[in-house]
Short mmCIF file of C-alpha atoms and ligand atoms in Angstrom, two decimals:
data_model
loop_
_atom_site.label_atom_id
_atom_site.label_comp_id
_atom_site.label_asym_id
_atom_site.label_seq_id
_atom_site.Cartn_x
_atom_site.Cartn_y
_atom_site.Cartn_z
CA MET A 290 -0.06 -0.05 -0.02
CA ILE A 291 1.37 3.43 -0.76
CA ARG A 292 0.84 6.16 1.73
CA THR A 293 1.52 9.86 1.97
CA ILE A 294 4.23 10.19 4.68
CA THR A 295 4.11 13.08 6.98
CA GLN A 296 6.00 14.43 10.01
CA PRO A 297 4.63 16.77 12.65
CA LYS A 298 5.94 20.35 12.27
CA PRO A 299 8.02 21.52 15.23
CA ILE A 300 5.86 22.99 18.00
CA GLU A 301 7.54 26.32 17.60
CA GLU A 302 6.56 26.59 14.00
CA LEU A 303 2.96 25.61 14.82
CA GLU A 304 2.89 28.22 17.54
CA ARG A 305 3.98 30.92 15.07
CA LEU A 306 1.53 29.72 12.52
CA LEU A 307 -1.23 29.92 15.08
CA GLU A 308 -0.21 33.35 16.58
CA GLY A 309 -3.23 35.52 17.01
CA LEU A 310 -5.61 32.71 16.27
CA ASP A 311 -7.35 31.82 19.53
CA ARG A 312 -10.18 29.47 18.41
CA ILE A 313 -9.11 26.33 16.63
CA PHE A 314 -10.96 23.46 15.10
CA ILE A 315 -8.75 20.36 14.60
CA ILE A 316 -9.28 17.91 11.77
CA GLY A 317 -7.31 14.58 11.58
CA CYS A 318 -7.48 12.01 8.82
CA GLY A 319 -8.33 8.38 9.08
CA THR A 320 -6.07 7.27 6.30
CA CYS A 321 -2.35 8.01 5.89
CA THR A 322 -1.75 10.08 9.02
CA THR A 323 -3.55 7.59 11.07
CA LEU A 324 -1.33 4.91 9.69
CA THR A 325 1.86 6.97 10.27
CA ARG A 326 0.52 8.12 13.75
CA THR A 327 0.72 11.76 12.93
CA GLY A 328 -2.91 12.60 12.63
CA GLY A 329 -5.08 9.90 13.80
CA ALA A 330 -7.54 10.02 16.69
CA PRO A 331 -4.97 9.81 19.47
CA GLU A 332 -2.76 12.47 17.88
CA VAL A 333 -5.76 14.77 17.45
CA ALA A 334 -6.61 14.28 21.18
CA ALA A 335 -3.00 15.05 22.15
CA MET A 336 -3.09 18.07 19.91
CA GLN A 337 -6.22 19.32 21.54
CA GLN A 338 -4.69 19.05 24.96
CA THR A 339 -1.43 20.75 23.76
CA LEU A 340 -3.37 23.65 22.34
CA SER A 341 -5.57 24.04 25.45
CA GLU A 342 -2.48 24.13 27.59
CA LYS A 343 -1.20 26.94 25.38
CA GLY A 344 -4.32 28.93 25.95
CA LYS A 345 -6.15 28.24 22.80
CA VAL A 346 -9.92 27.44 22.67
CA VAL A 347 -10.52 24.23 20.73
CA THR A 348 -14.00 24.58 19.38
CA GLY A 349 -14.14 20.99 18.22
CA THR A 350 -12.24 18.02 16.70
CA THR A 351 -12.98 15.40 14.14
CA VAL A 352 -11.18 12.73 12.25
CA VAL A 353 -12.53 12.47 8.79
CA PRO A 354 -12.13 9.13 6.91
CA VAL A 355 -10.15 10.45 3.95
CA ALA A 356 -9.13 14.16 4.13
CA CYS A 357 -8.23 14.25 0.39
CA ASP A 358 -11.66 13.13 -0.57
CA ASN A 359 -14.38 15.68 -1.06
CA LEU A 360 -16.29 15.81 2.19
CA THR A 361 -17.48 19.30 2.84
CA PRO A 362 -21.17 18.77 3.34
CA GLN A 363 -20.68 15.90 5.73
CA ILE A 364 -18.04 17.74 7.89
CA LEU A 365 -20.21 20.79 8.08
CA SER A 366 -23.33 19.01 8.96
CA GLU A 367 -21.88 16.86 11.58
CA GLN A 368 -20.01 19.59 13.35
CA GLY A 369 -22.94 22.03 13.77
CA GLY A 370 -21.45 25.44 14.13
CA ARG A 371 -18.16 24.39 15.67
CA ILE A 372 -16.23 24.93 12.44
CA ASP A 373 -17.70 28.30 11.95
CA GLN A 374 -16.81 29.35 15.45
CA ALA A 375 -13.10 28.75 14.82
CA ASP A 376 -10.57 31.32 13.60
CA ALA A 377 -8.66 28.60 11.79
CA LEU A 378 -8.73 24.88 11.06
CA LEU A 379 -5.63 22.95 12.15
CA VAL A 380 -5.42 20.04 9.68
CA MET A 381 -3.51 16.99 10.66
CA SER A 382 -3.62 15.25 7.30
CA CYS A 383 -1.17 15.36 4.53
CA ALA A 384 -0.92 18.41 2.30
CA PHE A 385 -3.39 16.81 -0.15
CA GLY A 386 -5.99 16.80 2.64
CA VAL A 387 -5.19 20.31 3.74
CA GLN A 388 -5.64 21.72 0.31
CA THR A 389 -8.80 19.71 -0.30
CA ILE A 390 -10.26 21.11 2.90
CA ALA A 391 -8.99 24.58 2.07
CA SER A 392 -10.68 24.56 -1.33
CA GLN A 393 -13.99 23.40 0.13
CA LEU A 394 -14.51 25.03 3.48
CA ARG A 395 -13.34 28.51 2.68
CA ARG A 396 -11.72 28.94 6.08
CA LEU A 397 -8.08 29.60 7.08
CA VAL A 398 -6.34 26.29 7.21
CA ILE A 399 -3.03 25.50 8.98
CA PRO A 400 -1.15 22.34 8.29
CA ALA A 401 0.05 20.49 11.35
CA GLN A 402 2.50 18.31 9.32
CA ASN A 403 5.23 18.53 6.79
CA THR A 404 4.34 16.24 3.92
CA LEU A 405 7.53 14.31 3.03
CA PHE A 406 6.89 11.92 0.23
CA ILE A 407 4.65 9.16 -1.13
CA GLY A 408 5.97 6.04 0.67
CA LYS A 409 5.69 2.35 0.49
CA GLU A 410 4.89 0.72 3.84
CA ARG A 411 7.41 -1.96 5.07
CA PRO A 412 6.51 -4.62 7.53
CA ASP A 413 8.59 -3.08 10.34
CA GLY A 414 6.90 0.28 10.53
CA ARG A 415 9.22 1.88 8.10
CA PHE A 416 8.18 3.85 4.97
CA ASP A 417 10.45 4.11 1.88
CA GLU A 418 10.10 6.46 -0.93
CA VAL A 419 10.48 4.27 -4.07
CA CYS A 420 9.17 6.57 -6.83
CA THR A 421 9.17 10.36 -7.29
CA GLN A 422 6.82 10.11 -10.25
CA CYS A 423 9.32 11.60 -12.69
CA GLY A 424 7.33 10.98 -15.83
CA THR A 425 10.15 9.19 -17.68
CA CYS A 426 10.36 5.76 -16.01
CA ILE A 427 13.74 3.95 -16.48
CA ILE A 428 13.37 1.01 -14.12
CA GLY A 429 13.02 -1.32 -17.13
CA GLU A 430 16.75 -0.90 -17.35
CA THR A 431 17.67 -0.94 -13.68
CA GLY A 432 16.18 -4.20 -12.49
CA GLY A 433 12.95 -2.60 -11.23
CA ILE A 434 14.86 -0.49 -8.65
CA CYS A 435 14.51 3.26 -9.14
CA PRO A 436 17.81 5.20 -9.07
CA VAL A 437 16.06 8.43 -9.65
CA THR A 438 14.52 7.99 -6.24
CA ALA A 439 16.64 5.46 -4.31
CA CYS A 440 19.92 7.09 -5.23
CA HIS A 441 20.37 10.27 -3.12
CA LYS A 442 21.79 12.09 -6.23
CA GLY A 443 19.37 10.55 -8.64
CA LEU A 444 22.25 9.18 -10.77
CA VAL A 445 21.32 7.05 -13.80
CA ASN A 446 24.78 5.75 -14.90
CA GLY A 447 26.07 3.95 -11.79
CA PRO A 448 27.37 4.75 -8.40
CA CYS A 449 29.15 7.86 -7.23
CA GLY A 450 32.51 7.75 -5.49
CA GLY A 451 30.84 8.12 -2.08
CA THR A 452 29.39 4.62 -1.93
CA ASN A 453 30.89 2.82 1.02
CA ASN A 454 30.58 -0.81 1.77
CA GLY A 455 27.31 -0.96 -0.22
CA LYS A 456 25.81 1.87 1.72
CA CYS A 457 25.22 5.53 0.60
CA GLU A 458 27.59 8.43 1.41
CA ILE A 459 24.84 10.36 3.26
CA ASP A 460 23.77 7.59 5.66
CA ALA A 461 25.48 4.30 6.65
CA ASP A 462 22.03 2.84 7.25
CA LYS A 463 20.86 3.55 3.71
CA ASP A 464 21.69 1.03 0.97
CA CYS A 465 23.39 2.50 -2.02
CA ALA A 466 20.85 2.24 -4.84
CA TRP A 467 23.58 1.28 -7.33
CA THR A 468 24.80 -1.54 -5.14
CA MET A 469 21.14 -2.89 -5.07
CA ILE A 470 20.73 -2.32 -8.80
CA TYR A 471 24.07 -4.09 -9.48
CA ASN A 472 23.16 -7.06 -7.26
CA ARG A 473 19.69 -7.41 -9.00
CA LEU A 474 20.99 -7.09 -12.48
CA LYS A 475 23.76 -9.58 -11.73
CA GLU A 476 21.23 -11.97 -10.36
CA LEU A 477 19.16 -11.60 -13.46
CA ASP A 478 22.28 -11.94 -15.60
CA ARG A 479 21.47 -8.53 -17.10
CA LEU A 480 24.57 -6.52 -16.11
CA ASP A 481 24.81 -5.23 -19.71
CA ALA A 482 21.90 -2.90 -18.89
CA MET A 483 24.22 -1.24 -16.36
CA ARG A 484 27.01 -0.86 -18.88
CA ARG A 485 24.75 1.01 -21.19
CA TYR A 486 25.30 4.76 -21.17
CA GLN A 487 22.32 6.64 -20.16
CA ARG A 488 21.83 10.04 -21.67
CA PRO A 489 21.01 13.05 -19.41
CA ARG A 490 17.51 12.60 -18.22
CA ASN A 491 14.53 14.53 -19.45
CA HIS A 492 13.59 16.28 -16.30
CA LEU A 493 10.38 17.58 -17.82
CA GLY A 494 8.69 14.36 -18.48
CA GLU A 495 5.60 16.05 -17.20
CA PRO A 496 6.07 19.92 -16.74
CA SER A 497 5.29 20.86 -13.26
CA PRO A 498 2.53 21.30 -12.14
CA GLY A 499 1.36 18.05 -13.55
CA ARG A 500 -1.95 17.68 -15.21
CA TYR A 501 -3.50 14.78 -17.00
CA ARG A 502 -6.86 14.64 -18.72
CA LEU A 503 -8.66 11.51 -19.43
CA PRO A 504 -8.85 10.72 -23.18
CA ALA A 505 -12.31 11.13 -24.60
CA ALA A 506 -14.28 7.85 -24.31
CA PRO A 507 -14.42 6.05 -27.71
CA MET B 152 46.17 23.57 -29.12
CA THR B 153 47.19 20.66 -26.84
CA SER B 154 47.56 21.50 -23.24
CA ALA B 155 50.87 21.18 -21.53
CA PHE B 156 49.35 18.66 -19.18
CA LYS B 157 48.08 16.49 -22.05
CA LYS B 158 51.53 16.70 -23.56
CA ALA B 159 53.02 15.44 -20.40
CA LEU B 160 50.48 12.67 -20.36
CA ASP B 161 51.24 11.60 -23.86
CA SER B 162 55.06 11.89 -23.44
CA GLY B 163 55.15 8.69 -21.41
CA LYS B 164 56.97 10.53 -18.56
CA PHE B 165 55.96 9.98 -14.93
CA VAL B 166 53.28 12.64 -14.46
CA VAL B 167 52.90 14.42 -11.14
CA THR B 168 49.98 16.70 -10.26
CA ALA B 169 49.04 18.40 -6.99
CA GLU B 170 46.18 20.31 -5.67
CA ALA B 171 45.48 23.91 -5.05
CA ALA B 172 42.45 24.62 -2.87
CA PRO B 173 40.71 27.95 -3.37
CA SER B 174 40.15 30.16 -0.23
CA LYS B 175 37.10 30.42 1.80
CA GLY B 176 36.72 34.04 0.96
CA THR B 177 38.54 36.64 -1.20
CA ARG B 178 41.95 36.53 0.33
CA LEU B 179 43.86 34.41 -2.11
CA GLU B 180 47.39 34.82 -0.80
CA LYS B 181 47.70 31.36 0.55
CA MET B 182 46.53 29.64 -2.57
CA GLN B 183 48.78 31.94 -4.60
CA HIS B 184 51.68 30.98 -2.44
CA HIS B 185 50.98 27.23 -2.99
CA VAL B 186 50.71 27.91 -6.77
CA GLU B 187 54.15 29.76 -6.72
CA ILE B 188 55.94 26.96 -5.02
CA LEU B 189 54.40 24.15 -6.96
CA LYS B 190 53.80 25.47 -10.58
CA ASP B 191 57.30 24.62 -11.92
CA LYS B 192 57.52 21.28 -10.02
CA VAL B 193 54.29 19.57 -11.14
CA ASP B 194 52.63 18.88 -14.49
CA GLY B 195 49.31 20.20 -13.41
CA LEU B 196 47.57 21.87 -10.57
CA ASN B 197 44.02 20.57 -9.76
CA VAL B 198 41.79 23.34 -8.45
CA THR B 199 39.14 21.86 -6.24
CA ASP B 200 35.48 22.81 -6.68
CA HIS B 201 33.68 23.42 -3.40
CA GLN B 202 35.54 20.33 -2.04
CA SER B 203 33.46 18.22 0.35
CA SER B 204 30.56 20.62 -0.52
CA VAL B 205 32.04 23.43 1.52
CA MET B 206 31.44 26.70 -0.30
CA ARG B 207 34.54 28.49 -1.34
CA TYR B 208 36.09 30.74 -4.02
CA PRO B 209 35.15 29.07 -7.33
CA SER B 210 37.37 26.54 -9.04
CA LEU B 211 37.07 28.53 -12.28
CA GLY B 212 38.50 31.61 -10.60
CA GLY B 213 41.17 29.42 -8.89
CA ALA B 214 42.13 27.86 -12.24
CA LEU B 215 42.48 31.31 -13.80
CA LEU B 216 44.68 32.34 -10.88
CA VAL B 217 46.93 29.22 -11.52
CA LYS B 218 47.15 30.28 -15.15
CA GLU B 219 47.90 33.91 -14.43
CA HIS B 220 50.84 32.78 -12.23
CA GLY B 221 52.22 30.63 -14.98
CA GLY B 222 50.91 27.23 -13.81
CA GLU B 223 49.13 24.58 -15.72
CA PRO B 224 45.49 24.37 -14.22
CA ILE B 225 43.23 21.31 -14.13
CA LEU B 226 39.83 22.63 -13.52
CA GLN B 227 37.67 20.41 -11.30
CA MET B 228 34.01 20.57 -12.11
CA THR B 229 31.34 18.88 -10.03
CA CYS B 230 27.79 18.30 -11.29
CA ARG B 231 26.36 19.11 -7.78
CA ASP B 232 25.98 22.90 -8.09
CA ARG B 233 25.15 23.56 -11.75
CA ASN B 234 22.64 22.28 -14.32
CA ARG B 235 23.57 21.39 -17.75
CA LEU B 236 23.35 25.00 -19.03
CA ALA B 237 25.63 26.35 -16.42
CA LEU B 238 28.18 23.59 -16.78
CA GLN B 239 28.38 24.09 -20.54
CA ALA B 240 28.57 27.82 -20.03
CA ASP B 241 31.45 27.41 -17.57
CA LEU B 242 33.19 25.21 -20.07
CA LEU B 243 32.93 27.84 -22.71
CA PHE B 244 34.21 30.44 -20.33
CA ALA B 245 37.12 28.22 -19.20
CA TYR B 246 38.13 27.53 -22.75
CA SER B 247 37.87 31.17 -23.73
CA ARG B 248 40.37 32.00 -21.00
CA GLY B 249 42.87 29.39 -21.89
CA ILE B 250 41.98 26.55 -19.46
CA ARG B 251 42.44 23.32 -21.33
CA ASN B 252 42.20 20.53 -18.63
CA VAL B 253 39.12 19.46 -16.73
CA LEU B 254 38.44 16.84 -14.13
CA CYS B 255 34.79 15.76 -14.19
CA LEU B 256 33.19 14.73 -10.83
CA THR B 257 29.74 14.03 -9.77
CA GLY B 258 30.35 15.80 -6.44
CA ASP B 259 29.62 15.00 -2.80
CA SER B 260 26.15 15.46 -1.47
CA VAL B 261 25.42 18.87 -0.11
CA MET B 262 24.53 17.18 3.15
CA LEU B 263 28.23 16.66 3.81
CA GLY B 264 29.19 20.29 3.53
CA ASP B 265 28.54 23.64 5.13
CA HIS B 266 25.29 24.40 3.29
CA LYS B 267 23.35 21.39 4.20
CA GLU B 268 19.97 22.74 3.14
CA ALA B 269 21.00 23.60 -0.33
CA LYS B 270 19.46 21.96 -3.40
CA GLY B 271 21.98 19.38 -4.85
CA VAL B 272 21.51 19.75 -8.64
CA PHE B 273 23.04 16.53 -10.27
CA ASP B 274 21.37 17.38 -13.53
CA LEU B 275 24.25 15.60 -15.25
CA ASP B 276 26.59 12.99 -13.75
CA SER B 277 30.38 12.64 -14.37
CA SER B 278 30.05 10.43 -17.37
CA GLN B 279 27.40 12.67 -18.91
CA LEU B 280 29.62 15.79 -18.37
CA LEU B 281 32.50 13.88 -20.06
CA ALA B 282 30.19 13.15 -22.96
CA ALA B 283 29.03 16.83 -23.00
CA ILE B 284 32.63 17.95 -23.39
CA ARG B 285 33.25 15.63 -26.36
CA THR B 286 30.01 16.86 -27.99
CA MET B 287 31.01 20.49 -27.45
CA GLU B 288 34.37 19.75 -29.02
CA ARG B 289 32.45 18.74 -32.18
CA GLY B 290 30.92 22.21 -32.28
CA LYS B 291 27.56 21.58 -30.73
CA ASP B 292 25.92 21.98 -27.34
CA ILE B 293 24.33 18.90 -25.92
CA ALA B 294 20.91 19.97 -27.08
CA GLY B 295 22.25 19.72 -30.69
CA ASN B 296 22.62 23.44 -31.37
CA GLU B 297 25.57 24.93 -33.22
CA LEU B 298 28.24 26.62 -31.13
CA ASP B 299 29.93 29.71 -32.38
CA GLY B 300 33.30 28.43 -31.58
CA ALA B 301 34.01 25.00 -30.03
CA ILE B 302 36.17 23.91 -27.05
CA GLU B 303 38.95 21.57 -26.63
CA MET B 304 39.80 19.96 -23.45
CA CYS B 305 41.99 17.37 -21.91
CA ALA B 306 39.22 15.70 -19.78
CA GLY B 307 39.55 13.22 -16.90
CA ALA B 308 37.57 11.60 -14.15
CA ILE B 309 37.95 9.64 -11.04
CA VAL B 310 37.90 6.06 -9.85
CA THR B 311 38.04 4.40 -6.37
CA PRO B 312 40.14 1.29 -6.72
CA GLU B 313 39.36 0.23 -3.10
CA ALA B 314 35.64 0.64 -3.26
CA ASN B 315 33.46 -2.15 -1.87
CA PRO B 316 31.77 -3.61 -3.87
CA ILE B 317 34.32 -2.87 -6.60
CA GLU B 318 32.41 -4.13 -9.67
CA PRO B 319 29.74 -1.35 -9.93
CA GLN B 320 32.68 1.19 -9.70
CA LEU B 321 34.53 -0.65 -12.57
CA ILE B 322 31.40 -0.56 -14.76
CA LYS B 323 31.23 3.21 -14.13
CA PHE B 324 35.02 3.53 -14.78
CA GLU B 325 34.53 1.92 -18.15
CA LYS B 326 31.58 4.18 -18.92
CA LYS B 327 33.66 7.21 -18.12
CA ILE B 328 36.42 6.00 -20.50
CA GLU B 329 33.84 5.33 -23.22
CA ALA B 330 32.32 8.85 -22.58
CA GLY B 331 35.80 10.29 -23.33
CA ALA B 332 38.02 10.38 -20.23
CA GLU B 333 41.60 10.66 -21.21
CA PHE B 334 43.03 10.35 -17.72
CA ILE B 335 41.89 8.98 -14.55
CA GLN B 336 42.81 10.18 -11.06
CA THR B 337 42.26 7.62 -8.31
CA GLN B 338 40.97 8.03 -4.81
CA ALA B 339 43.76 7.60 -2.31
CA VAL B 340 45.60 4.31 -2.54
CA TYR B 341 47.82 3.00 0.35
CA ASP B 342 48.01 -0.71 -0.46
CA LEU B 343 50.14 -0.91 -3.55
CA ASP B 344 49.78 -4.68 -4.02
CA ASN B 345 45.98 -4.11 -4.21
CA PHE B 346 46.53 -1.23 -6.48
CA LYS B 347 48.65 -3.42 -8.83
CA ARG B 348 45.77 -5.76 -9.19
CA PHE B 349 43.47 -2.88 -10.09
CA MET B 350 46.02 -1.76 -12.65
CA ASP B 351 46.17 -5.13 -14.20
CA TYR B 352 42.59 -4.64 -15.07
CA ALA B 353 42.86 -0.88 -15.83
CA ARG B 354 45.77 -1.36 -18.31
CA ARG B 355 43.33 -2.69 -20.93
CA PHE B 356 41.89 0.76 -21.40
CA PRO B 357 43.25 3.58 -23.38
CA VAL B 358 43.55 5.91 -20.43
CA LYS B 359 46.37 7.33 -18.28
CA ILE B 360 46.06 6.64 -14.62
CA LEU B 361 47.32 8.84 -11.85
CA ALA B 362 47.38 7.17 -8.40
CA GLY B 363 45.90 9.36 -5.71
CA ILE B 364 48.40 9.89 -2.83
CA ILE B 365 46.97 11.55 0.36
CA LEU B 366 49.56 12.70 2.70
CA LEU B 367 49.20 11.06 6.19
CA THR B 368 49.75 13.79 8.86
CA SER B 369 49.13 11.58 12.04
CA ALA B 370 48.02 8.08 13.08
CA PRO B 371 44.55 9.48 14.19
CA MET B 372 44.13 11.14 10.83
CA ALA B 373 44.76 7.76 9.13
CA ARG B 374 42.26 6.03 11.41
CA PHE B 375 39.77 8.85 10.69
CA MET B 376 40.10 8.30 6.95
CA ASN B 377 39.55 4.57 7.33
CA LYS B 378 36.39 5.24 9.29
CA ASN B 379 34.93 8.18 7.37
CA VAL B 380 36.39 8.38 3.86
CA ALA B 381 34.60 6.18 1.30
CA GLY B 382 36.85 3.77 -0.49
CA VAL B 383 40.02 4.66 1.45
CA VAL B 384 41.80 1.88 3.30
CA VAL B 385 45.05 2.68 5.23
CA PRO B 386 46.62 -0.61 6.14
CA GLN B 387 47.39 -1.16 9.73
CA ALA B 388 51.13 -1.37 9.17
CA LEU B 389 51.12 2.28 7.95
CA ILE B 390 49.02 3.45 10.92
CA ASP B 391 51.58 1.71 13.26
CA GLU B 392 54.41 3.35 11.43
CA MET B 393 52.71 6.72 11.86
CA ALA B 394 52.03 6.05 15.46
CA ALA B 395 55.74 5.03 16.07
CA ALA B 396 57.08 8.31 14.78
CA PRO B 397 58.88 10.46 17.31
CA LYS B 398 56.87 13.20 19.02
CA GLY B 399 56.43 16.05 16.59
CA GLY B 400 57.70 13.90 13.78
CA ALA B 401 54.49 12.57 12.37
CA LEU B 402 54.21 14.91 9.45
CA ARG B 403 57.86 14.00 8.53
CA LYS B 404 56.87 10.37 8.58
CA GLY B 405 53.94 11.01 6.49
CA ILE B 406 56.14 12.79 3.88
CA GLU B 407 58.46 9.77 4.03
CA ILE B 408 55.68 7.29 3.48
CA ALA B 409 54.15 9.21 0.50
CA GLY B 410 57.54 9.69 -0.98
CA ARG B 411 58.32 5.96 -0.53
CA MET B 412 54.97 5.02 -2.29
CA ILE B 413 55.60 7.39 -5.18
CA ARG B 414 59.09 6.08 -5.59
CA ARG B 415 57.78 2.50 -5.81
CA ILE B 416 54.99 3.47 -8.23
CA GLU B 417 57.47 5.01 -10.49
CA GLU B 418 60.11 2.49 -10.25
CA GLU B 419 57.77 -0.47 -10.80
CA GLU B 420 55.97 1.45 -13.43
CA ILE B 421 52.61 0.56 -11.68
CA CYS B 422 50.79 3.51 -13.36
CA ASP B 423 51.39 6.58 -15.33
CA GLY B 424 51.80 9.13 -12.53
CA VAL B 425 50.56 10.36 -9.28
CA HIS B 426 48.18 13.03 -8.00
CA ILE B 427 49.40 14.27 -4.62
CA MET B 428 46.79 15.51 -2.17
CA ALA B 429 48.43 17.26 0.72
CA ILE B 430 45.12 18.75 1.93
CA GLY B 431 46.08 22.14 3.31
CA LYS B 432 49.81 21.29 3.53
CA GLU B 433 50.70 21.91 -0.04
CA GLU B 434 53.90 23.56 0.97
CA VAL B 435 55.32 20.09 1.75
CA VAL B 436 54.57 18.59 -1.69
CA PRO B 437 58.13 19.49 -2.88
CA GLU B 438 59.52 17.56 0.11
CA ILE B 439 57.37 14.54 -0.87
CA MET B 440 58.66 14.75 -4.40
CA ALA B 441 62.18 15.06 -3.22
CA GLU B 442 61.71 12.07 -1.05
CA ALA B 443 60.43 10.14 -4.09
CA GLY B 444 63.54 11.12 -6.02
CA LEU B 445 61.52 13.32 -8.45
CA LEU B 446 63.28 16.65 -7.73
S1 SF4 C 833 12.06 6.29 -12.88
FE1 SF4 C 833 11.73 6.19 -10.74
S2 SF4 C 833 10.77 8.12 -10.22
FE2 SF4 C 833 10.61 7.88 -12.41
S3 SF4 C 833 8.59 6.96 -12.69
FE3 SF4 C 833 10.12 5.27 -12.69
S4 SF4 C 833 10.10 4.59 -10.55
FE4 SF4 C 833 9.12 6.68 -10.54
S1 SF4 C 834 26.24 6.38 -2.55
FE1 SF4 C 834 24.93 5.30 -4.02
S2 SF4 C 834 22.87 5.91 -3.47
FE2 SF4 C 834 24.25 7.30 -2.44
S3 SF4 C 834 24.41 9.02 -3.88
FE3 SF4 C 834 26.18 7.60 -4.33
S4 SF4 C 834 25.33 6.29 -5.93
FE4 SF4 C 834 23.61 7.35 -5.02
#
């Protein structure tokens, strides 16, 4: 399952964002931030307490099932006037949820998290970024391992000189993507793919901001 | 016009290069001093490019300074800080000002340096930068547009003979040669028997190899490199030798070891030359060379 991975903003930053806003309504999300324990029911309750201790009035809290889904009518109707009474909504979802809520509720929204990446869940409570959705996929030539993402420098022609005992120069706990690719291609007897020179990448596979329209139905 | 460094490489003589590190700031006296004492003793002076991702005076400016003082600059260019437009523009500039040698590097992560929050660019990698140089020599930029005046460079790259695992590095090494590297500078080598084995393989390729020699200044420094510098292995015997040096004599011992290694590389014709990295102690490079019997 892929998830949007988030990390709580430092409390000092939140305090600055909430300065002068006394009445806060908190919205959590039942999907990604529940899974990553950054915006599920327990975290929303903890945030309510933290804000109360800092002298804020929490007008209400809710954990919506999927914050990035269109939910306005439900949120509004279930919360009575408690959303309207707030100076701002503190949203404990990923930035997709924050933006969805901002576009629907016409209220000031403050994100409680930094959205880090789209991650793949591993069994041991770890999440790895495996694709940055670059628009020009090359993993057909790298044994299904993405160097654009898994290599810290996004190198497509092999390892840099910083690789150390199979680990990356930035982190002795992070596997060097090119050692993994080498091992995989070797296992598949496809090392020739690694010997092939890769031209400079097209960094504009999809010009940012990405936009895609469904083709007309036949 | 062939560069003096390229001529030295092609002459078959034992080539020696050293390094000149630009200042952290606008006072260039120290670098200038190193250039003055080294320019007539070595075949080329490598000017480092924000080494270890620490922001400094630019390598382009440093290479010009070497040239102005009568030295032979080898411009280091990393792909970390510039996209393909800026890299090509810098090559045009370097060529127009008489710089004819370039060492192509991918570059360390910005996370290792003194501007940890910067954006690492890595639009090209070292092999793509080499290929870009060869394309620009044919009068085109890498997007295929005509250049009004081409460049001509003696271009090189790096290899780490002690990397673990080694094979991915060797694949990259071969790619760099195919992309146009004429010379290869190695990461520091200390175990010459291992290095000889690497050279048995590397000899097949039409490329000159300069063994990297990093001056050891103390036993703790050697241990530090073993622990922290990727692909550098200082054998225990050398660490012991450094540790046994009399008090205050460690640097002298380091000079002796470096000189001894260079002498053996030359006498046994292990490779085509050496690149001496004295890391801030460039003034002792002539002593190392004298120790090696090169002066
Ligand atoms: S190359 Fe990597 S980042 Fe690009 S689409 Fe493929 S997996 Fe994703
Ligand atoms: S060590 Fe490996 S993963 Fe890390 S930047 Fe270098 S090539 Fe990429």
